[in-house]
Coordinates of C-alpha atoms in Angstrom, one line a residue:
X1 CA 0.2 -0.5 0.1
X2 CA 1.3 3.2 -1.5
X3 CA 0.2 6.6 -0.6
X4 CA -1.0 10.0 1.5
X5 CA 0.0 8.5 4.5
X6 CA -4.7 9.7 5.6
X7 CA -5.0 7.6 2.3
X8 CA -3.5 3.9 4.1
X9 CA -4.9 5.1 7.6
X10 CA -8.3 4.5 5.2
X11 CA -7.6 1.8 3.2
X12 CA -6.0 -0.3 5.6
X13 CA -9.7 0.7 8.1
X14 CA -7.3 1.7 10.2
X15 CA -10.1 4.7 12.0
X16 CA -8.5 4.2 15.6
X17 CA -6.2 6.8 14.1
X18 CA -6.7 8.8 11.9
X19 CA -7.0 11.2 14.4
X20 CA -2.7 11.0 14.9
X21 CA -3.2 12.8 11.0
X22 CA -4.0 15.6 12.2
X23 CA -3.0 18.7 13.7
X24 CA -4.7 20.2 16.4
X25 CA -6.1 23.0 15.7
X26 CA -6.5 21.0 12.7
X27 CA -10.4 21.5 10.5
X28 CA -12.7 19.1 7.9
X29 CA -14.7 21.1 5.2
X30 CA -16.7 19.0 4.5
X31 CA -19.9 19.1 1.7
X32 CA -22.9 19.5 4.7
X33 CA -21.5 21.1 7.2
X34 CA -22.2 25.0 6.2
X35 CA -19.8 24.7 9.3
X36 CA -16.4 23.2 9.4
X37 CA -15.4 20.5 12.4
X38 CA -11.9 21.5 14.3
X39 CA -9.4 19.4 16.3
X40 CA -8.4 15.6 15.5
X41 CA -11.3 13.6 17.7
X42 CA -14.2 14.8 15.7
X43 CA -12.6 15.1 12.8
X44 CA -11.3 11.3 13.1
X45 CA -15.4 10.6 14.7
X46 CA -16.9 12.7 11.8
X47 CA -14.1 9.7 8.9
X48 CA -15.9 7.3 10.9
X49 CA -18.7 7.6 10.3
X50 CA -17.9 8.2 6.7
X51 CA -16.9 4.5 7.0
X52 CA -20.7 3.4 8.1
X53 CA -22.1 5.5 5.1
X54 CA -20.7 4.6 2.2
X55 CA -20.2 1.3 0.8
X56 CA -17.8 -0.1 -1.5
X57 CA -15.1 3.2 -1.5
X58 CA -12.2 3.4 -2.1
X59 CA -9.2 6.0 -3.5
X60 CA -8.8 5.9 -7.6
X61 CA -6.4 8.3 -8.1
X62 CA -4.0 10.6 -6.0
X63 CA -2.2 14.4 -6.9
X64 CA 0.3 15.3 -5.1
X65 CA 2.4 19.1 -5.9
X66 CA 5.6 18.6 -4.9
X67 CA 6.7 20.9 -2.0
X68 CA 3.3 22.4 -1.1
X69 CA 1.5 20.0 1.1
X70 CA -1.4 20.1 -0.8
X71 CA -2.5 17.0 -2.1
X72 CA -6.6 15.4 -3.5
X73 CA -7.2 11.9 -3.4
X74 CA -9.8 11.1 -5.7
X75 CA -12.1 8.5 -4.8
X76 CA -15.7 6.3 -5.3
X77 CA -18.1 5.1 -3.2
X78 CA -22.1 3.5 -3.2
X79 CA -24.4 5.9 -1.0
X80 CA -27.9 3.5 -0.7
X81 CA -28.1 3.0 -4.8
X82 CA -26.2 5.8 -5.9
X83 CA -22.8 6.0 -7.1
X84 CA -20.4 9.0 -5.3
X85 CA -17.5 9.8 -6.6
X86 CA -15.4 12.6 -4.3
X87 CA -12.2 14.1 -3.6
X88 CA -10.8 14.9 -0.2
X89 CA -7.4 18.1 -0.8
X90 CA -6.2 17.8 1.8
X91 CA -3.4 20.2 3.8
X92 CA 0.0 18.7 5.7
X93 CA 2.5 21.2 7.3
X94 CA 6.0 21.2 6.8
X95 CA 5.8 18.4 10.8
X96 CA 3.4 16.0 8.3
X97 CA 0.5 16.6 9.9
X98 CA -2.8 17.9 8.1
X99 CA -3.8 21.0 9.5
X100 CA -6.2 21.6 6.8
X101 CA -9.4 19.1 4.9
X102 CA -11.4 19.9 2.1
X103 CA -13.7 17.3 1.3
X104 CA -16.4 17.2 -1.9
X105 CA -18.5 14.6 -4.2
X106 CA -21.3 14.8 -6.5
X107 CA -24.1 14.4 -7.8
X108 CA -26.2 16.3 -6.1
X109 CA -29.0 13.1 -5.7
X110 CA -26.2 11.0 -4.0
X111 CA -24.2 13.7 -2.2
X112 CA -28.2 14.8 -0.2
X113 CA -28.7 11.0 0.2
X114 CA -25.0 10.6 1.4
X115 CA -25.8 13.6 3.3
X116 CA -29.3 12.4 5.2
X117 CA -27.2 9.0 6.3
X118 CA -24.4 11.1 7.7
X119 CA -27.0 12.9 9.8
X120 CA -28.4 9.3 11.5
X121 CA -24.7 8.2 12.1
X122 CA -23.7 11.2 14.4
X123 CA -26.9 11.2 15.8
X124 CA -28.1 14.1 14.3

């Protein structure tokens, strides 16, 4: 298994260590929330919920901008009977910790179902 540390942890199902990949002031910009989620523990909870909601999750491509800490991790999965595609835009600090992740998903119908299921998974 190769690639970005976040990708490796997700692909290995190591959700208990996801939080350790994030800086204390890390921010997750979600496609389903108006306000960002903050902090490694909260982000780890969100990522674990995503793993419960999406089926057949797989990263398909990874792009990195040399020297900037910017990475794009493109994925595909299913939610209900709909295919969903997305991208995790990840920024890593020089110390290797992630300080920002922005998630985008498409198409709209799948994103809507994803949002509904995430609210249920997170108890909201």
